[in-house]
Amino acid sequence: MIPGRFDYHRPASVEDAVALLARLGEEANILAGGHSLIPLMKTRLASPEHLVDLSGIGNLKGISVQGDEVVIGAMTTQFELISSEELGRHVPIIAETSRLIADPQIRYKGTFGGNVANGDPGNDLPALMMCLGATYAVTGPDGSREIAARDFYQGAYFTALEHGEILTAVRIPIPSPDHGYAYEKLKRKVGDYATAAAAVVITMADGKCTSASIGLTNVSETPLWASDAAAMLVGTSLDKASVDAAVAAAEAITEPASDMRGPAEYRTKMAGVMMRRALERARSRAKG
Amino acid sequence: MNDQTKIDQDRAERTEKLQGMGCKRKRVEDVRFTQGKGSYVDDLKLPGMLFGDFVRSPHAHARIKSIDTSRAKALPGVVAVLTAADLKPLGLHYMPTLAGDVQAVLAEEKVLFQNQEVAFVIAEDRYIASDATELVDVEYEALPCIVDPFRSMDPDAPILREDIKDKMEGAHGPRKHPNHIFEWQIGDKEATDAVFANADVTIKEMLVDHRTHPSPLETCQSVASFDKVKGELTLWGTFQAPHVIRTVVSLISGLPEHKIHVIAPDIGGGFGNKVGAYAGYVCSVVGSIVLGVPVKWVEDRMENLSTTSFARDYHMTTELAATKDGKIQAMRVHVLADHGAFDACADPSKWPAGFMNICTGSYDIPTAHLAVDGVYTNKASGGVAYRCSFRVTEAVFAIERAVELLAQKLGMDAAELRIKNFIKPEQFPYQSALGWEYDSGDYHTAMKKAMDTIGYKELREEQGKKREAFKRGETRELMGIGISFFTEIVGAGPSKNCDILGIAMFDSAEIRIHPTGSVIARMGTKSQGQGHETTYAQIIATEIGIPADDIMIEEGNTDTAPYGLGTYGSRSTPVAGAATAVAARKIKAKAQMIAAHMLEVHEGDLEWDVDRFRVKGLPEKFKTMKEIAWAAYNAPPPNMEPGLEAVNYYEPPNMTYPFGAYFCVMDIDVDTGVAKTRRFYALDDCGTRINPMIIEGQVHGGLTEAFACAMGQEIRYDEHGNVMGASFMDFFLPTAVETPHWETDHTVTPSPHHPIGAKGVGESPHVGGVPCFSNAVNDAYAFLGAGHIQMPHDAWRLWQVGQKLGLHN
């Protein structure tokens, strides 16, 4: 449980960080909250020669409303996501999800950006970002660009982020004030990654579902956006037959690993159960 | 206020001041523990101290073709790298286990389990040591491995222990196969078989008490410091039994025992994990002897869970025979015990399966037979008693699951069946069919109190309604009611049947009263968090009338403490607690003579009054213990040697048999398999209660570990012998969030043979708790025809039960 040797860098600006990463090359890793990277280093599953700590960059933190979007700085901690009144008012599912990440101590250090950017399918926020249709702002040696959350995740720990690029902020469209939402997570104990989890955001009008978006956590190599399942719900009253069909469609896109949380078959079914429960709760919250 | 009231009030005040037995004295050790001021092995920093770290095997079974340490030795800061080749000339590449086997310290020709110790790197700091472990090049040739203990004795099974392959006589008799360790039998086989052949009703089930591991907050660790000039070794370590470690170190190192100083400082939990001797201890000692400077070894969490002794892994084919009206006539059990690569059980030496023969439980079962076969597999070695007296958790699990299965078969209520078969109060002392003499018990009273308190009848009614509602599809929740009525056997033990490597299992106390009336007392036991500094002082306070706050308890330094066998198997109170009372009584007897001299009366004219001797009929004429202590040193009676101290080595005449009635109410979400404990009620009878608050704390802790074991905690291996989940990510250590609320209760049936009637309690909640949780889960599914459901009852496994029963369609 002792990491190998590494050099530590703490740049003061995004530009410096990008320059450092370019100079240090492939053996450099970005350090945000450290709660994914440091355990990997302690077990020597990762042995970066350089750590570039982003905590000295002041303008990577913060939550603000810009037009019809909420913009969250990458180094905003998970605790700050939970305690932001403004975020709670506009996109309450973010706090609901963040409360289920690890435990309070970790959430004081663990960052929003680290959680969404490192590509761990066990993280809770990536599926939620896909569900919400978020956009990631990244800066690299060739300048800045934007990547849709739904296009970002390519495999376990593989993302659209190129080496040397830094996630700086995430833009999240503010859902309709009448929307219903829920994040349901099955886990073995406090602090655990999900056996399966589902993020659901819907809108309803006259008892019919007018829009639906569903994200699934930790049931594949990447977080999943269950777009077909969601589409099947639109126009229905979320009656049992429609929900059954949508759950089956969502289960069909899962490809979980068998691990100590249970065999693949179980985790697929739990994705379905979590989605069903999240839908029920989202519906009870939706106005209309 | 009349005179008598005044006298009573005065006595009550003086009694309260003592903080003696029966009061909820706050734990004195917590002053340092809660402020981070404990002093643990890893806190020790000595000049020039080096750090050791292990190179471990990635394979479960492999031949070592070569070990090249040159790259590691070349790393700046690395001082030495030890391999079996270095230890062999010293005869230290193997060490004896407590179970009569030997265990590799560093693997010589083969590795036999994943993470086995292969080389020990010693460096200037732990970071360099860790880096250097990656630079030791070991070439392995992988061999087929045995993971399933039921394959160990197959004719074509690979031979695991080549070091003993020709030694067909083991420590406990003949071996049937090179992978067989022992067969142990007790009871009357013929008579048992005969009862089964003619019984009205029988049940038979394979009950698996799966492999798990104690997980104290502090892992195993040691610091060895060898003084080459004096030829003396000082060894600090996480030792539940420091004196035994001293003797074992002397026997295997050849150093004379008086030149070995073993010190167990504060210990952060043991639960059986710190009874045995481990490769790390030996390597730190060898390192220090070779290098002449102190060497520290500290295990990390993954090493702890995957290498130092595991617990359980008992596969118990359990049978009961009964009349059709529910009188149990016989019990028959066969156990296949998976010991891993080496038999490193920490049992009294004559008991290869511990006290598994307590498996007839709380019931008057006239005929029984038990056979245990121990086998080797390619897993870490053990197994230790995880918060229980030697294999008692396994035994209680077997009987308490079996009576439930019998009740189900008979269509009888499980509580009623138990009551019908309880040993009756008038049968104590009770001779069990498998050889134990139960000292005392009143099971009926305890069971009735428990059932009344929990509202058993109403719970069964509620469950009946819930089951109907489930069948009608109105709920997706199942309700289970778990019962466990356990009898423990603790306080090892009488020398006629208990020893460790020939050392009889007495324990000891030395009490010294200072001239000013304060006290230091030292014991042969060693607290790992049990609160000994608090409770032993309470015993002494009550016995000799000196306030507990004026009594210091010291343990763990083998130079100053009297020889003892240590703390495990709930033996501290039954054995060292008895020694404490007896030593205190010796002091009191001398004090009485001194008081008589001071008061110029005959000894027989004195009577004891809380904290003083007073003249019978003249209560105003008295001498307090404090006054007597001064006189003992400075004005003793003529011809009496000065001083006031006593030592007692206590050999218990029998074990003690704590018992309890536990009830659990559980609600299970069929769709996820998640089980929620709605209520857990634990009634414990541990005889005389020394400190009710500490008992409650022990019960809370034991129940939490029982909850963990039953509901998810396990050490699992895949088919290649890779250890799974050996970190707190996967190993289920419940937090406050998962842990149920505990309701505690008690009855008091003192032990008739113990000086203060105390029986021990630390492990009862674990022993009784595991089957109670499992019974609750099993009870929830029983009406659906689930059959026996194996532990651990984590969510995915319970979901699979529902899946098999077709509950998810």
Short mmCIF file of C-alpha atoms in Angstrom, two decimals, chain B residues 291-696:
data_model
loop_
_atom_site.label_atom_id
_atom_site.label_comp_id
_atom_site.label_asym_id
_atom_site.label_seq_id
_atom_site.Cartn_x
_atom_site.Cartn_y
_atom_site.Cartn_z
CA LEU B 291 22.02 -6.83 11.23
CA GLY B 292 22.27 -5.85 14.90
CA VAL B 293 19.76 -3.00 14.53
CA PRO B 294 16.01 -2.89 15.15
CA VAL B 295 13.80 -4.12 12.31
CA LYS B 296 10.15 -3.19 12.00
CA TRP B 297 7.52 -5.11 10.05
CA VAL B 298 4.04 -3.73 9.51
CA GLU B 299 1.44 -5.58 7.52
CA ASP B 300 -0.89 -3.66 5.23
CA ARG B 301 -4.60 -4.35 5.00
CA MET B 302 -4.45 -6.53 1.92
CA GLU B 303 -1.64 -8.59 3.42
CA ASN B 304 -3.64 -8.94 6.61
CA LEU B 305 -6.77 -10.18 4.89
CA SER B 306 -4.99 -12.47 2.47
CA THR B 307 -2.15 -14.02 4.51
CA THR B 308 -2.33 -13.96 8.30
CA SER B 309 -4.69 -16.54 9.73
CA PHE B 310 -8.19 -16.80 8.34
CA ALA B 311 -11.18 -18.15 10.26
CA ARG B 312 -13.89 -20.80 9.66
CA ASP B 313 -14.02 -22.70 6.34
CA TYR B 314 -15.89 -25.57 8.00
CA HIS B 315 -18.09 -27.74 5.82
CA MET B 316 -20.38 -29.46 8.27
CA THR B 317 -22.66 -32.34 7.28
CA THR B 318 -25.07 -32.09 10.16
CA GLU B 319 -27.76 -34.56 11.10
CA LEU B 320 -30.36 -34.76 13.84
CA ALA B 321 -32.61 -37.66 14.75
CA ALA B 322 -35.80 -37.04 16.70
CA THR B 323 -39.08 -38.54 17.75
CA LYS B 324 -42.11 -37.34 15.83
CA ASP B 325 -43.17 -35.17 18.73
CA GLY B 326 -39.85 -33.37 18.61
CA LYS B 327 -37.54 -34.90 21.21
CA ILE B 328 -34.01 -34.88 19.77
CA GLN B 329 -32.42 -38.28 20.23
CA ALA B 330 -29.10 -38.03 18.47
CA MET B 331 -26.76 -35.76 16.55
CA ARG B 332 -24.23 -36.79 13.93
CA VAL B 333 -21.79 -34.36 12.37
CA HIS B 334 -18.99 -34.74 9.88
CA VAL B 335 -16.80 -31.74 9.24
CA LEU B 336 -14.46 -31.19 6.34
CA ALA B 337 -12.09 -28.52 7.59
CA ASP B 338 -10.17 -26.49 5.02
CA HIS B 339 -6.96 -25.36 6.70
CA GLY B 340 -5.25 -23.94 3.67
CA ALA B 341 -1.59 -24.64 3.02
CA PHE B 342 -0.49 -25.19 6.62
CA ASP B 343 -2.47 -26.18 9.68
CA ALA B 344 -2.03 -22.98 11.65
CA CYS B 345 -5.08 -23.38 13.85
CA ALA B 346 -4.75 -21.52 17.09
CA ASP B 347 -6.40 -24.14 19.28
CA PRO B 348 -5.22 -25.77 22.48
CA SER B 349 -2.81 -28.37 21.18
CA LYS B 350 -4.88 -31.48 21.94
CA TRP B 351 -7.87 -30.08 20.07
CA PRO B 352 -7.30 -30.10 16.31
CA ALA B 353 -10.92 -29.05 15.76
CA GLY B 354 -11.07 -26.77 18.77
CA PHE B 355 -14.14 -27.24 20.93
CA MET B 356 -16.31 -28.24 17.97
CA ASN B 357 -17.71 -30.92 20.26
CA ILE B 358 -19.84 -28.29 21.99
CA CYS B 359 -22.08 -28.81 18.94
CA THR B 360 -24.85 -30.49 20.91
CA GLY B 361 -25.55 -26.95 22.05
CA SER B 362 -28.13 -26.09 24.69
CA TYR B 363 -30.02 -29.32 24.22
CA ASP B 364 -30.19 -32.57 26.11
CA ILE B 365 -29.08 -34.80 23.24
CA PRO B 366 -28.24 -38.18 24.76
CA THR B 367 -26.25 -39.64 21.87
CA ALA B 368 -23.87 -37.98 19.45
CA HIS B 369 -20.91 -38.50 17.21
CA LEU B 370 -18.59 -35.96 15.62
CA ALA B 371 -15.82 -36.56 13.11
CA VAL B 372 -13.60 -33.88 11.63
CA ASP B 373 -11.23 -34.28 8.69
CA GLY B 374 -8.70 -31.53 8.15
CA VAL B 375 -7.26 -31.07 4.66
CA TYR B 376 -4.77 -28.89 2.86
CA THR B 377 -5.70 -26.57 -0.01
CA ASN B 378 -3.87 -23.80 -1.87
CA LYS B 379 -5.15 -21.05 0.38
CA ALA B 380 -3.73 -19.02 3.23
CA SER B 381 -3.27 -21.06 6.39
CA GLY B 382 -5.22 -21.00 9.64
CA GLY B 383 -7.73 -21.03 11.03
CA VAL B 384 -8.10 -18.96 14.08
CA ALA B 385 -11.03 -18.51 16.40
CA TYR B 386 -12.55 -15.27 15.11
CA ARG B 387 -14.09 -13.68 18.16
CA CYS B 388 -14.97 -17.07 19.58
CA SER B 389 -13.57 -19.80 21.70
CA PHE B 390 -11.98 -22.36 19.37
CA ARG B 391 -14.49 -23.37 16.66
CA VAL B 392 -17.45 -22.62 18.91
CA THR B 393 -19.02 -20.32 16.30
CA GLU B 394 -18.96 -23.21 13.85
CA ALA B 395 -20.44 -25.61 16.42
CA VAL B 396 -23.23 -23.24 17.41
CA PHE B 397 -23.99 -22.49 13.79
CA ALA B 398 -24.36 -26.22 13.10
CA ILE B 399 -26.74 -26.96 15.96
CA GLU B 400 -28.76 -23.75 15.70
CA ARG B 401 -29.35 -24.20 11.97
CA ALA B 402 -30.05 -27.89 12.47
CA VAL B 403 -32.78 -27.38 15.08
CA GLU B 404 -34.47 -24.92 12.73
CA LEU B 405 -34.38 -27.47 9.91
CA LEU B 406 -35.79 -30.08 12.25
CA ALA B 407 -38.56 -27.76 13.39
CA GLN B 408 -39.43 -27.12 9.77
CA LYS B 409 -39.57 -30.83 9.01
CA LEU B 410 -41.69 -31.52 12.07
CA GLY B 411 -43.95 -28.56 11.37
CA MET B 412 -43.15 -27.32 14.86
CA ASP B 413 -42.42 -23.80 16.03
CA ALA B 414 -38.64 -23.37 16.23
CA ALA B 415 -38.77 -21.78 19.70
CA GLU B 416 -41.04 -24.50 21.03
CA LEU B 417 -38.75 -27.23 19.70
CA ARG B 418 -35.80 -25.62 21.42
CA ILE B 419 -37.60 -25.31 24.76
CA LYS B 420 -38.71 -28.91 24.55
CA ASN B 421 -35.12 -30.06 24.22
CA PHE B 422 -33.33 -27.63 26.56
CA ILE B 423 -31.12 -29.02 29.29
CA LYS B 424 -33.20 -28.44 32.43
CA PRO B 425 -31.91 -26.29 35.31
CA GLU B 426 -31.82 -29.32 37.60
CA GLN B 427 -29.59 -31.24 35.16
CA PHE B 428 -26.59 -28.95 35.83
CA PRO B 429 -23.75 -29.73 36.10
CA TYR B 430 -24.65 -31.45 32.83
CA GLN B 431 -22.55 -34.09 31.11
CA SER B 432 -22.86 -33.71 27.36
CA ALA B 433 -22.76 -36.66 24.99
CA LEU B 434 -19.53 -35.29 23.49
CA GLY B 435 -17.65 -34.97 26.74
CA TRP B 436 -18.19 -31.57 28.33
CA GLU B 437 -19.50 -30.77 31.80
CA TYR B 438 -21.69 -27.65 31.54
CA ASP B 439 -21.23 -25.74 34.78
CA SER B 440 -24.56 -23.94 35.17
CA GLY B 441 -27.50 -22.64 33.22
CA ASP B 442 -31.14 -21.72 33.31
CA TYR B 443 -32.15 -21.78 29.70
CA HIS B 444 -35.92 -21.82 30.21
CA THR B 445 -35.94 -18.57 32.18
CA ALA B 446 -33.73 -16.83 29.64
CA MET B 447 -35.79 -18.02 26.69
CA LYS B 448 -39.06 -17.00 28.28
CA LYS B 449 -37.76 -13.55 29.11
CA ALA B 450 -36.49 -13.11 25.57
CA MET B 451 -39.71 -14.29 23.93
CA ASP B 452 -41.84 -12.10 26.15
CA THR B 453 -39.68 -9.04 25.57
CA ILE B 454 -39.52 -9.37 21.82
CA GLY B 455 -43.20 -10.26 21.55
CA TYR B 456 -42.54 -13.55 19.81
CA LYS B 457 -46.17 -14.63 19.43
CA GLU B 458 -47.18 -11.32 17.86
CA LEU B 459 -44.20 -11.41 15.51
CA ARG B 460 -45.20 -14.85 14.25
CA GLU B 461 -48.74 -13.57 13.70
CA GLU B 462 -47.44 -10.61 11.76
CA GLN B 463 -45.23 -12.90 9.73
CA GLY B 464 -48.20 -15.13 8.90
CA LYS B 465 -50.13 -12.14 7.56
CA LYS B 466 -47.10 -10.90 5.59
CA ARG B 467 -46.66 -14.29 3.98
CA GLU B 468 -50.27 -14.31 2.86
CA ALA B 469 -49.90 -10.79 1.50
CA PHE B 470 -46.75 -11.86 -0.35
CA LYS B 471 -48.55 -14.78 -1.91
CA ARG B 472 -51.33 -12.42 -3.01
CA GLY B 473 -48.74 -10.16 -4.62
CA GLU B 474 -49.41 -7.22 -2.30
CA THR B 475 -45.86 -6.92 -1.06
CA ARG B 476 -42.41 -7.74 -2.37
CA GLU B 477 -40.96 -8.04 1.11
CA LEU B 478 -40.33 -11.21 3.08
CA MET B 479 -40.21 -11.21 6.87
CA GLY B 480 -37.87 -13.56 8.70
CA ILE B 481 -37.63 -14.28 12.40
CA GLY B 482 -34.27 -15.62 13.50
CA ILE B 483 -33.69 -17.40 16.78
CA SER B 484 -30.48 -18.55 18.33
CA PHE B 485 -30.12 -20.09 21.74
CA PHE B 486 -26.45 -20.69 22.18
CA THR B 487 -24.23 -22.21 24.81
CA GLU B 488 -20.59 -21.19 24.63
CA ILE B 489 -17.62 -22.93 26.14
CA VAL B 490 -14.93 -20.49 27.23
CA GLY B 491 -12.16 -20.00 29.74
CA ALA B 492 -9.60 -22.50 28.51
CA GLY B 493 -8.74 -24.18 30.52
CA PRO B 494 -8.04 -27.03 32.90
CA SER B 495 -4.58 -28.50 32.37
CA LYS B 496 -6.00 -32.00 32.06
CA ASN B 497 -7.28 -31.13 28.62
CA CYS B 498 -5.89 -27.73 27.69
CA ASP B 499 -2.35 -26.80 26.80
CA ILE B 500 -0.55 -24.90 24.10
CA LEU B 501 2.59 -26.71 22.94
CA GLY B 502 2.70 -28.34 26.36
CA ILE B 503 2.15 -25.13 28.31
CA ALA B 504 -0.85 -25.59 30.60
CA MET B 505 -3.54 -23.00 30.13
CA PHE B 506 -3.55 -21.39 33.55
CA ASP B 507 -3.49 -17.66 33.94
CA SER B 508 -2.13 -15.30 36.51
CA ALA B 509 -2.37 -12.13 38.51
CA GLU B 510 0.17 -10.36 40.68
CA ILE B 511 -1.15 -7.64 42.97
CA ARG B 512 1.08 -5.30 44.90
CA ILE B 513 -0.34 -2.83 47.43
CA HIS B 514 1.86 0.24 47.92
CA PRO B 515 2.37 1.67 51.45
CA THR B 516 -0.03 4.55 50.71
CA GLY B 517 -2.77 2.15 49.72
CA SER B 518 -2.64 2.40 45.97
CA VAL B 519 -2.12 -0.67 43.83
CA ILE B 520 -0.37 -2.03 40.80
CA ALA B 521 -1.59 -5.33 39.42
CA ARG B 522 -0.17 -7.28 36.54
CA MET B 523 -1.79 -10.07 34.58
CA GLY B 524 -0.75 -12.80 32.17
CA THR B 525 -3.50 -11.76 29.79
CA LYS B 526 -3.37 -8.95 27.25
CA SER B 527 -6.19 -6.58 26.38
CA GLN B 528 -6.71 -5.70 22.74
CA GLY B 529 -9.49 -3.29 23.59
CA GLN B 530 -11.54 -5.39 25.99
CA GLY B 531 -11.11 -2.90 28.83
CA HIS B 532 -8.96 -4.97 31.17
CA GLU B 533 -7.48 -1.89 32.83
CA THR B 534 -11.00 -1.04 33.92
CA THR B 535 -12.51 -4.39 34.83
CA TYR B 536 -9.65 -6.12 36.67
CA ALA B 537 -9.42 -3.03 38.85
CA GLN B 538 -13.11 -3.38 39.65
CA ILE B 539 -12.61 -6.97 40.81
CA ILE B 540 -9.72 -5.92 43.05
CA ALA B 541 -11.65 -2.91 44.34
CA THR B 542 -14.53 -5.04 45.51
CA GLU B 543 -12.27 -7.76 46.90
CA ILE B 544 -9.94 -5.56 48.95
CA GLY B 545 -11.77 -2.26 49.36
CA ILE B 546 -9.38 0.04 47.54
CA PRO B 547 -10.98 2.37 44.99
CA ALA B 548 -10.58 1.20 41.40
CA ASP B 549 -9.16 4.60 40.53
CA ASP B 550 -6.21 3.85 42.84
CA ILE B 551 -5.44 0.59 41.04
CA MET B 552 -3.26 0.43 37.97
CA ILE B 553 -3.50 -2.63 35.74
CA GLU B 554 -0.54 -3.52 33.59
CA GLU B 555 -0.27 -6.21 30.96
CA GLY B 556 1.85 -7.14 28.01
CA ASN B 557 5.42 -6.86 29.29
CA THR B 558 6.75 -10.36 29.82
CA ASP B 559 9.54 -9.10 32.07
CA THR B 560 7.15 -7.70 34.63
CA ALA B 561 3.88 -9.58 34.15
CA PRO B 562 3.49 -13.06 35.59
CA TYR B 563 3.40 -15.83 32.99
CA GLY B 564 0.03 -16.22 31.37
CA LEU B 565 -1.50 -17.67 28.28
CA GLY B 566 -3.00 -14.46 26.96
CA THR B 567 -6.34 -13.18 25.86
CA TYR B 568 -8.53 -15.08 23.38
CA GLY B 569 -11.37 -17.56 23.69
CA SER B 570 -13.05 -15.30 26.28
CA ARG B 571 -10.55 -16.60 28.81
CA SER B 572 -9.47 -13.39 30.53
CA THR B 573 -12.34 -13.13 32.99
CA PRO B 574 -12.82 -16.87 33.57
CA VAL B 575 -9.11 -17.54 34.15
CA ALA B 576 -7.13 -14.34 34.89
CA GLY B 577 -10.20 -12.76 36.49
CA ALA B 578 -10.30 -15.74 38.83
CA ALA B 579 -6.56 -15.39 39.51
CA THR B 580 -7.16 -11.73 40.32
CA ALA B 581 -9.85 -12.54 42.85
CA VAL B 582 -7.79 -15.31 44.46
CA ALA B 583 -4.66 -13.12 44.71
CA ALA B 584 -6.78 -10.32 46.17
CA ARG B 585 -8.16 -12.72 48.75
CA LYS B 586 -4.64 -13.71 49.79
CA ILE B 587 -3.90 -10.04 50.39
CA LYS B 588 -7.11 -9.62 52.31
CA ALA B 589 -6.25 -12.57 54.53
CA LYS B 590 -2.89 -11.02 55.42
CA ALA B 591 -4.55 -7.65 55.88
CA GLN B 592 -6.92 -9.19 58.38
CA MET B 593 -4.00 -10.41 60.49
CA ILE B 594 -2.41 -6.98 60.38
CA ALA B 595 -5.70 -5.30 61.29
CA ALA B 596 -6.14 -7.65 64.24
CA HIS B 597 -2.68 -6.69 65.46
CA MET B 598 -3.42 -3.00 65.03
CA LEU B 599 -6.75 -3.22 66.83
CA GLU B 600 -5.39 -5.60 69.45
CA VAL B 601 -8.11 -8.15 68.90
CA HIS B 602 -8.20 -11.71 67.68
CA GLU B 603 -8.47 -12.13 63.92
CA GLY B 604 -11.75 -13.96 64.31
CA ASP B 605 -13.22 -10.93 66.05
CA LEU B 606 -12.97 -8.90 62.86
CA GLU B 607 -15.44 -8.64 60.06
CA TRP B 608 -15.03 -7.15 56.58
CA ASP B 609 -16.97 -4.00 55.82
CA VAL B 610 -16.59 -2.73 52.24
CA ASP B 611 -13.16 -1.12 52.60
CA ARG B 612 -12.14 -2.00 56.16
CA PHE B 613 -11.95 -4.57 58.88
CA ARG B 614 -14.03 -3.68 61.93
CA VAL B 615 -14.43 -5.27 65.29
CA LYS B 616 -17.63 -7.29 65.45
CA GLY B 617 -20.17 -5.41 67.52
CA LEU B 618 -17.95 -2.30 67.71
CA PRO B 619 -18.30 -0.72 64.26
CA GLU B 620 -16.48 2.43 65.34
CA LYS B 621 -13.35 0.33 65.88
CA PHE B 622 -11.92 -0.39 62.43
CA LYS B 623 -8.88 -0.13 60.22
CA THR B 624 -9.25 0.79 56.58
CA MET B 625 -7.35 -1.05 53.90
CA LYS B 626 -5.33 2.09 53.37
CA GLU B 627 -4.26 2.17 57.01
CA ILE B 628 -3.50 -1.52 56.93
CA ALA B 629 -1.33 -1.08 53.82
CA TRP B 630 0.86 1.47 55.64
CA ALA B 631 1.16 -0.80 58.62
CA ALA B 632 1.96 -3.79 56.42
CA TYR B 633 5.20 -2.12 55.41
CA ASN B 634 6.03 -0.09 58.48
CA ALA B 635 4.53 -1.81 61.49
CA PRO B 636 3.69 -5.40 60.69
CA PRO B 637 2.89 -7.81 63.50
CA PRO B 638 5.95 -9.45 65.07
CA ASN B 639 7.26 -12.37 63.05
CA MET B 640 5.30 -11.35 59.97
CA GLU B 641 7.27 -10.40 56.88
CA PRO B 642 6.54 -6.85 55.76
CA GLY B 643 4.78 -5.97 52.54
CA LEU B 644 1.39 -6.58 51.05
CA GLU B 645 1.34 -8.40 47.79
CA ALA B 646 0.26 -11.69 46.29
CA VAL B 647 0.53 -13.74 43.14
CA ASN B 648 -1.88 -16.35 41.93
CA TYR B 649 -1.57 -18.75 39.08
CA TYR B 650 -5.07 -19.99 38.55
CA GLU B 651 -5.79 -23.35 37.04
CA PRO B 652 -9.50 -23.41 36.27
CA PRO B 653 -11.29 -26.55 37.47
CA ASN B 654 -13.63 -26.41 34.48
CA MET B 655 -14.58 -24.25 31.54
CA THR B 656 -17.40 -21.75 31.88
CA TYR B 657 -20.54 -21.97 29.78
CA PRO B 658 -22.12 -18.59 29.03
CA PHE B 659 -25.37 -18.74 27.12
CA GLY B 660 -27.96 -16.49 25.58
CA ALA B 661 -31.20 -16.12 23.71
CA TYR B 662 -31.07 -13.99 20.55
CA PHE B 663 -33.88 -12.92 18.27
CA CYS B 664 -33.69 -11.16 14.94
CA VAL B 665 -36.45 -9.73 12.79
CA MET B 666 -35.50 -9.17 9.20
CA ASP B 667 -37.23 -7.77 6.13
CA ILE B 668 -35.90 -8.83 2.76
CA ASP B 669 -36.50 -7.01 -0.50
CA VAL B 670 -37.09 -9.91 -2.87
CA ASP B 671 -36.30 -7.88 -5.98
CA THR B 672 -32.82 -6.80 -4.91
CA GLY B 673 -32.01 -9.40 -2.26
CA VAL B 674 -31.23 -6.64 0.22
CA ALA B 675 -31.93 -7.72 3.79
CA LYS B 676 -32.74 -5.16 6.47
CA THR B 677 -32.53 -6.03 10.13
CA ARG B 678 -35.59 -4.50 11.74
CA ARG B 679 -34.84 -5.66 15.28
CA PHE B 680 -32.12 -7.56 17.04
CA TYR B 681 -32.55 -8.55 20.65
CA ALA B 682 -29.70 -10.18 22.57
CA LEU B 683 -30.13 -11.64 26.02
CA ASP B 684 -26.81 -12.74 27.46
CA ASP B 685 -26.14 -14.71 30.61
CA CYS B 686 -22.45 -14.42 31.38
CA GLY B 687 -22.81 -15.15 35.08
CA THR B 688 -21.72 -12.39 37.45
CA ARG B 689 -21.50 -9.06 35.63
CA ILE B 690 -18.38 -7.04 36.42
CA ASN B 691 -19.13 -3.92 34.36
CA PRO B 692 -22.51 -3.73 32.62
CA MET B 693 -21.37 -0.94 30.31
CA ILE B 694 -18.36 -2.90 29.10
CA ILE B 695 -20.55 -5.97 28.65
CA GLU B 696 -22.92 -3.94 26.53
#
